[in-house]
Short mmCIF file of C-alpha atoms in Angstrom, two decimals:
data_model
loop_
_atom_site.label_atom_id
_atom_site.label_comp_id
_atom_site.label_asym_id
_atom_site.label_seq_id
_atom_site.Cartn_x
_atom_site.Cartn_y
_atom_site.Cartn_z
CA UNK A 1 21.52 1.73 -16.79
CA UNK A 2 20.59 -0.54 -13.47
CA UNK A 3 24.29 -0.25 -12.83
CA UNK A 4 23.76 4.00 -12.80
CA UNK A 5 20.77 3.88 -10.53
CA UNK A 6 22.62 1.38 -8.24
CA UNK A 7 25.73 2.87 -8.06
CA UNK A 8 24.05 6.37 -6.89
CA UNK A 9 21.92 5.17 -4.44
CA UNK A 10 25.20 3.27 -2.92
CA UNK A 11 27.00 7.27 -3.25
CA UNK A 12 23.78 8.74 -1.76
CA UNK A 13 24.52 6.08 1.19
CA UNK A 14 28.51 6.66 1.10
CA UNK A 15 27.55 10.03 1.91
CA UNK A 16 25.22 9.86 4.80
CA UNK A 17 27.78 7.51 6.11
CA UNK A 18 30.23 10.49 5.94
CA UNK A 19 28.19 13.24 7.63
CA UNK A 20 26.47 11.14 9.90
CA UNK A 21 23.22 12.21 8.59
CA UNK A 22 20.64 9.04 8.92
CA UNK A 23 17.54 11.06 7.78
CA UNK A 24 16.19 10.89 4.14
CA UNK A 25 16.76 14.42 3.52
CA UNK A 26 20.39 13.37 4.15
CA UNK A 27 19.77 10.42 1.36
CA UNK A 28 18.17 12.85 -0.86
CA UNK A 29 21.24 15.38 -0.91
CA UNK A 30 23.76 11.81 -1.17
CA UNK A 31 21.67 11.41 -4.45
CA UNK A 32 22.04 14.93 -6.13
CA UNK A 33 25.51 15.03 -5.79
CA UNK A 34 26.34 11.62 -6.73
CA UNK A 35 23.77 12.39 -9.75
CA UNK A 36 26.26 15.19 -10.43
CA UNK A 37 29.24 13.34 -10.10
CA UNK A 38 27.80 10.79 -12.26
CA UNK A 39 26.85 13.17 -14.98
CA UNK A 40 30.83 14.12 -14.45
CA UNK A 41 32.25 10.96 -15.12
CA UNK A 42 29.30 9.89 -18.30
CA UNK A 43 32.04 8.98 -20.80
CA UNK A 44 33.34 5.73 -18.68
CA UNK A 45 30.25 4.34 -18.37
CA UNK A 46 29.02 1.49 -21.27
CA UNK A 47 25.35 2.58 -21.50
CA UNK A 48 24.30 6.42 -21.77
CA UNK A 49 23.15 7.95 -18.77
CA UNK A 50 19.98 7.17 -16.76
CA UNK A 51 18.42 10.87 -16.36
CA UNK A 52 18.53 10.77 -20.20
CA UNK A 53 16.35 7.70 -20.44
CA UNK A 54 13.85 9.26 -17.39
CA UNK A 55 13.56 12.17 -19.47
CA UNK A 56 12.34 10.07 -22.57
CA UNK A 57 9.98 8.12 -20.38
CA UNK A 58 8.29 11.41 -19.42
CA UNK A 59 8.63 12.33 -22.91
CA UNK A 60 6.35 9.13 -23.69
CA UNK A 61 3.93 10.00 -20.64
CA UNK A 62 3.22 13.53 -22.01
CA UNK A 63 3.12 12.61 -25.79
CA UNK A 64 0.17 9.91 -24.75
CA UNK A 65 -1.71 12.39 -22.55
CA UNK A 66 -1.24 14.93 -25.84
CA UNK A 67 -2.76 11.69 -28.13
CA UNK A 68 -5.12 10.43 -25.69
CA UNK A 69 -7.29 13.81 -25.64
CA UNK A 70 -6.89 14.41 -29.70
CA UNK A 71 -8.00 11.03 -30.43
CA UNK A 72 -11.14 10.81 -28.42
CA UNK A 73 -11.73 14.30 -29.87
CA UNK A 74 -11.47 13.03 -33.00
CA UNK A 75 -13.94 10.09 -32.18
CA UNK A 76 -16.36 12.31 -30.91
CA UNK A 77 -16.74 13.66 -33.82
CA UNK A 78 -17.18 10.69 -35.95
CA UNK A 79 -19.99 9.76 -33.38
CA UNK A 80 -21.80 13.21 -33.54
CA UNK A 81 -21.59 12.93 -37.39
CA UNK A 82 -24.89 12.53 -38.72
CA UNK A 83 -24.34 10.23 -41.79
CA UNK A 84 -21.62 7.77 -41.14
CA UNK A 85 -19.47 7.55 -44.13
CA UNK A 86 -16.31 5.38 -42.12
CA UNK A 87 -14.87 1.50 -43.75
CA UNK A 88 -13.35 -0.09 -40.57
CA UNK A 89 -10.37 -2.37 -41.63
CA UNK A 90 -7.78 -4.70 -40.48
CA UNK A 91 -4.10 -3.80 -41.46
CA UNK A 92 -1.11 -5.18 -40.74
CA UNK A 93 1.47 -3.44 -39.47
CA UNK A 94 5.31 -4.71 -39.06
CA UNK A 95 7.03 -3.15 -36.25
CA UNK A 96 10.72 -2.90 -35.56
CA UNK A 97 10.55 -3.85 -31.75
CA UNK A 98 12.47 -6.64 -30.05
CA UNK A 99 11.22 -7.50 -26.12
CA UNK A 100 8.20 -8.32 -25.17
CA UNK A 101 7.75 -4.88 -22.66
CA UNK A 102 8.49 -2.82 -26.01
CA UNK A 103 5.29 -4.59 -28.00
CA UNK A 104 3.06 -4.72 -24.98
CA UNK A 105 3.49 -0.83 -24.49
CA UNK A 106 3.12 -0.49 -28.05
CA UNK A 107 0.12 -2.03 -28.03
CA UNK A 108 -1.38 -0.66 -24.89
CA UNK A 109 -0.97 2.48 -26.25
CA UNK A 110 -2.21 1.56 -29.65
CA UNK A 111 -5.45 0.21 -28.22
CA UNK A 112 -5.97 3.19 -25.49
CA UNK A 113 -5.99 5.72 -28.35
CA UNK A 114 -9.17 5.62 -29.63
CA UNK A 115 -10.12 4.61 -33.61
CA UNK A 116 -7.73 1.78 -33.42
CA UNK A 117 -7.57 -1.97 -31.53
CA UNK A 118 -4.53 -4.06 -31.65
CA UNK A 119 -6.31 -7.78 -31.93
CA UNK A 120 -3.43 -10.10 -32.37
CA UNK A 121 0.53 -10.20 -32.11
CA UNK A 122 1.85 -12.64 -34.94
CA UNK A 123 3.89 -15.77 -33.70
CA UNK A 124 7.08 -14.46 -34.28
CA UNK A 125 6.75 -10.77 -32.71
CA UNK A 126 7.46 -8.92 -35.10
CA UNK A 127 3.94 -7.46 -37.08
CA UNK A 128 0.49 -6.59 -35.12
CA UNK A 129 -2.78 -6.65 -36.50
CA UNK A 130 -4.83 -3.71 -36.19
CA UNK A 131 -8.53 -2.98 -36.85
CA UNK A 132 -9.07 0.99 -37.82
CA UNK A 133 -12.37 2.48 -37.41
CA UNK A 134 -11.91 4.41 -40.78
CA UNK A 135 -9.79 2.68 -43.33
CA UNK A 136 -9.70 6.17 -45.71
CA UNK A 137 -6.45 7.16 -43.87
CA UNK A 138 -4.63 3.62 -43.09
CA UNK A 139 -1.19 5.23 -44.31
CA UNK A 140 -1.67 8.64 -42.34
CA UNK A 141 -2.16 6.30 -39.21
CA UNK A 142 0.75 3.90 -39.98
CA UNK A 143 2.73 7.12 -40.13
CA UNK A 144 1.49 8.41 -37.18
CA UNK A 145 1.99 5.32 -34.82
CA UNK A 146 5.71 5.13 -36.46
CA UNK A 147 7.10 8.56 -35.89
CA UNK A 148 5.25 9.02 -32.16
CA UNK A 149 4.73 6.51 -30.23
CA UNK A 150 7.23 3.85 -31.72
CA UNK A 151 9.85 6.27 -32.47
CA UNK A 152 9.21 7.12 -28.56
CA UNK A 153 9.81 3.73 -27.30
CA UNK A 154 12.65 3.21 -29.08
CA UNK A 155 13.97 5.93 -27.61
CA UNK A 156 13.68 4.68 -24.19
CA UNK A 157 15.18 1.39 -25.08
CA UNK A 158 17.94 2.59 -26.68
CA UNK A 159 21.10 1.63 -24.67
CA UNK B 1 -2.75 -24.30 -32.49
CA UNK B 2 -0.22 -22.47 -30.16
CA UNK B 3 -1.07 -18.51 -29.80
CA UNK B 4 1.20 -15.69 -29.30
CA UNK B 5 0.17 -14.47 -25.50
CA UNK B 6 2.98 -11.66 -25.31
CA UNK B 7 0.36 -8.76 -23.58
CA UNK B 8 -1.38 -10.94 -21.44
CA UNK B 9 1.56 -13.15 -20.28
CA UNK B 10 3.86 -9.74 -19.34
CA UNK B 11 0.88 -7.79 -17.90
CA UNK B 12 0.65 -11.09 -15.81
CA UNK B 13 4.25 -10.72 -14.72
CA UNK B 14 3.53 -7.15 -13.56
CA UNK B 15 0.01 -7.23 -11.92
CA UNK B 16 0.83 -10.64 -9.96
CA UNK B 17 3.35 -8.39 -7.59
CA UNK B 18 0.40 -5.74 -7.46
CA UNK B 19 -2.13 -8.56 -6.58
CA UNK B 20 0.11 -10.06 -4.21
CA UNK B 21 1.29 -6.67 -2.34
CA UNK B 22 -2.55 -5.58 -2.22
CA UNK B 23 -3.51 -9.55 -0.40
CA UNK B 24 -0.59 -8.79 2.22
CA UNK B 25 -2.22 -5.29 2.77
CA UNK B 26 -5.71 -6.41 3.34
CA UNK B 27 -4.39 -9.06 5.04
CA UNK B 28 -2.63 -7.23 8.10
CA UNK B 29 -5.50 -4.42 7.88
CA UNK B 30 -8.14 -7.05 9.24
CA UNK B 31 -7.96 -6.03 12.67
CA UNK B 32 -9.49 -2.16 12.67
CA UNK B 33 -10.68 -2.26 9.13
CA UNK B 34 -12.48 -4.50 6.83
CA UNK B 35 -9.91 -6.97 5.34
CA UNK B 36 -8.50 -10.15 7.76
CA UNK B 37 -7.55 -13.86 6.48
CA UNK B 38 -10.39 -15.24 4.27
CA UNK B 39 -10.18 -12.02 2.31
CA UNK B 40 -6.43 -11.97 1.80
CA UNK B 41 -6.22 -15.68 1.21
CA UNK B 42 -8.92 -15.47 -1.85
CA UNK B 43 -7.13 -12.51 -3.18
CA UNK B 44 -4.07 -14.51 -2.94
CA UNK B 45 -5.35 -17.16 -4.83
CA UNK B 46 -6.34 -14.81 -7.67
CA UNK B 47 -3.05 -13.83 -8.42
CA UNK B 48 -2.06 -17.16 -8.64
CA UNK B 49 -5.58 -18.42 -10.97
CA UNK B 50 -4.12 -15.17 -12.83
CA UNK B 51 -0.92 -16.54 -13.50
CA UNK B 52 -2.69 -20.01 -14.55
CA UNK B 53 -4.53 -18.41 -17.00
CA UNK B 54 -1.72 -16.79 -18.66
CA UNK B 55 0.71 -19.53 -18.73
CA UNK B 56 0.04 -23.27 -17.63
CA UNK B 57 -0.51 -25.98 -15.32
CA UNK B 58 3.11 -27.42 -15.85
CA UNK B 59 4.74 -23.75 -14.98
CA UNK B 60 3.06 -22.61 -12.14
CA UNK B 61 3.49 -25.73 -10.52
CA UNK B 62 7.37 -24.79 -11.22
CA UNK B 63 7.45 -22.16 -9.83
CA UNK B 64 5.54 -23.03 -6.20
CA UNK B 65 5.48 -26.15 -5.84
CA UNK B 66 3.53 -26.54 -3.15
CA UNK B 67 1.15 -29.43 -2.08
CA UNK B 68 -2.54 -27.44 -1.17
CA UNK B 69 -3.31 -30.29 0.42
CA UNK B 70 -0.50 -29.82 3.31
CA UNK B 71 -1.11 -26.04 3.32
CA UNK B 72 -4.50 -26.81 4.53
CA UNK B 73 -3.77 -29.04 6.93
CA UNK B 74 -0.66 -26.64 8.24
CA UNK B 75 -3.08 -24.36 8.32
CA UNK B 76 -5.86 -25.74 10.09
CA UNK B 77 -2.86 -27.20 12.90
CA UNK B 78 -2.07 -23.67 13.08
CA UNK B 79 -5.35 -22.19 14.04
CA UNK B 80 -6.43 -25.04 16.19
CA UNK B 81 -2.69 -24.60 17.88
CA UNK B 82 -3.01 -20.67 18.05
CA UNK B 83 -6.58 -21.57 20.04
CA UNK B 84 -5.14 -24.33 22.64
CA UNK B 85 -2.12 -21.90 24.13
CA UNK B 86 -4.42 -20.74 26.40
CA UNK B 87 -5.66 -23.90 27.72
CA UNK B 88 -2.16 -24.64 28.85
CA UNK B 89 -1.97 -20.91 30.93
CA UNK B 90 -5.40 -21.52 32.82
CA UNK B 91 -7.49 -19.90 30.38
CA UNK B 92 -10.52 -20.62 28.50
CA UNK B 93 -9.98 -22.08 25.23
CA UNK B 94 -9.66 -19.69 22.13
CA UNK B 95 -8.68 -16.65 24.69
CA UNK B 96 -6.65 -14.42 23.17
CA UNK B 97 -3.56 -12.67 24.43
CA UNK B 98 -1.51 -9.12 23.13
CA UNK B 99 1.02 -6.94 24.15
CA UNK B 100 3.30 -4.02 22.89
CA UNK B 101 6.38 -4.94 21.46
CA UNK B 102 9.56 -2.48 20.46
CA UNK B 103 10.31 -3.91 17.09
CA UNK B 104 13.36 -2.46 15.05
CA UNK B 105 12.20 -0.76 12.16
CA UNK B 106 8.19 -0.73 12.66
CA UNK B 107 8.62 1.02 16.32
CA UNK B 108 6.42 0.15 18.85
CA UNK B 109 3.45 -2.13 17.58
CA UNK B 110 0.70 -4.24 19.30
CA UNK B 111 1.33 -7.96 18.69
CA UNK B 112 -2.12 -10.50 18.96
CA UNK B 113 -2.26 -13.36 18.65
CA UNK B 114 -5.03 -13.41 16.54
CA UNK B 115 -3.02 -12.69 14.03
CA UNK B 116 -1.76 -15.64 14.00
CA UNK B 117 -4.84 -17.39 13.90
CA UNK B 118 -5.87 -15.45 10.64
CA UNK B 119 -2.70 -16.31 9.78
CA UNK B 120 -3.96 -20.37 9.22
CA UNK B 121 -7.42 -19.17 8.17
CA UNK B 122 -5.48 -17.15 5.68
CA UNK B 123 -3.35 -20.56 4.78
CA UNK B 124 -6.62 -22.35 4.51
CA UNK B 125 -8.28 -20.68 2.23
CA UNK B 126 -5.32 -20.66 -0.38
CA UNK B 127 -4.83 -24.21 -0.11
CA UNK B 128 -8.63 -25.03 -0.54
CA UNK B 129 -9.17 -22.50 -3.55
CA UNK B 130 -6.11 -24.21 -5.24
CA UNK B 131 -7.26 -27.54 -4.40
CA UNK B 132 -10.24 -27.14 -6.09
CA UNK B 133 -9.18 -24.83 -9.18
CA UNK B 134 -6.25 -27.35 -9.84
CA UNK B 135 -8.31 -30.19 -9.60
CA UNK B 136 -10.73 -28.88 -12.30
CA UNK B 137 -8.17 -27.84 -14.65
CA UNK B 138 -5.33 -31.06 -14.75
CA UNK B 139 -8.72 -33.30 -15.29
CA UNK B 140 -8.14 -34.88 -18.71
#
């Protein structure tokens, strides 16, 4: 994937160096057209193309805006309610992420959306321990962190 | 007991270039706006007191190893030098001199040479906050 990026901006400069054109507009066209000649040539490259993974990262960027706002709706209302009837809990959850950038994401944006806190990453990386603000749904939220936001991740990752 | 740091040590490797690229900022800014050496030099030495907190003594000293003690003294050598230059063109001492320069790349800038006597303020301020902070923390 570096090698993509790298080898476009080095097209985006072979062409400025053929028209003469020093100015960044003349980088910017260099860029499209090696992105299209790129795009031409995907099946020699190892890795999948680049644009692909940008597209997933944006894909993650929207789908935690999109949880972000339900979530703190959803605490809201567990604040305005007048009788609290919630169990917090601490689960455990075993995740299928290698690097360390995958699990800190993870549990960024485990922690930013509200009702649950990531407290502790196990020694060997590979389970978190969550506390839940209402431990009547512990298996609707495993689901939920699995199919978004790790299923997400994994898709930027993927080479 | 030995615990798993993983978010705090890589949110260390990512906010120490942040850190460091904001100290550089405020540190050429100090001439028309608030910002200048003491300023960049403590911010400096945050991001390295951040990186001490999220790994250890033994690493950090790894990766700069750097007497504080020398950095102070360079830097103190560097302000008193920056103030005698004009002692040795007729001037009163600690007069300062600038000029416009054509540089490649930044265009036509003013050069003073009180920068470079923030510049050792800027040097002495790491060295002493280090001094100190490492001090503290390797006493067993």
């Amino acid at each position: 994937m570096s090698f993509q990026i790298l080898l476009n901006v080095f097209l985006a400069f072979l062409l400025m160096f053929l028209t003469s054109n020093y100015t960044p507009s003349g980088f910017v066209i260099g860029y499209i057209l090696g992105l299209i000649s790129i795009i031409v040539l995907r099946n020699f490259f190892k890795s999948r193309l680049y644009i692909t993974r940008v597209w997933a990262v944006i894909k993650l960027i929207i789908l935690f805006i999109k949880e972000l706002i339900l979530a703190n709706i959803s605490v809201l209302l567990l604040v305005l309610k007048p009788k609290l009837q919630m169990q917090p809990a601490f689960f455990k959850y075993d995740t299928q992420l290698k690097s360390d950038w995958e699990i800190t994401l993870l549990s960024n944006l485990i922690t930013l959306t509200p009702g649950t806190v990531v407290v502790h990453v196990s020694d060997d990386s590979k389970s978190l321990f969550i506390h839940v603000i209402d431990s009547n749904d512990i298996d609707e939220t495993i689901d939920s962190i699995k199919n978004s936001f790790e299923k997400a991740i994994l898709e930027v990752s993927r080479s | 007991m030995k615990v798993n740091n993983v978010i705090l040590q890589f949110t260390t490797k990512i906010v120490f270039f942040i850190i460091f690229f904001f100290a550089v900022h405020i540190f050429f800014a100090g001439h028309y706006t608030p910002g200048g050496g003491f300023v960049g030099g403590l911010v400096t030495a945050s991001a390295i007191v951040l990186l001490l907190v999220a790994f250890d003594l033994k690493t950090v000293r790894s990766l700069l190893p750097i007497n504080y003690i020398y950095m102070v003294a360079i830097g103190l050598l560097i302000a008193l030098g920056t103030a005698a230059i004009a002692m040795f063109l007729d001037e009163p001492f600690f007069t300062h001199f600038f000029d416009y320069f054509y540089l490649p790349l930044f265009g036509k800038t003013s050069l003073h040479t009180a920068a470079l006597f923030d510049f050792g303020v800027y040097l002495v301020v790491v060295g002493v906050t280090m001094t100190i902070i490492q001090t503290i923390g390797e006493d067993e």
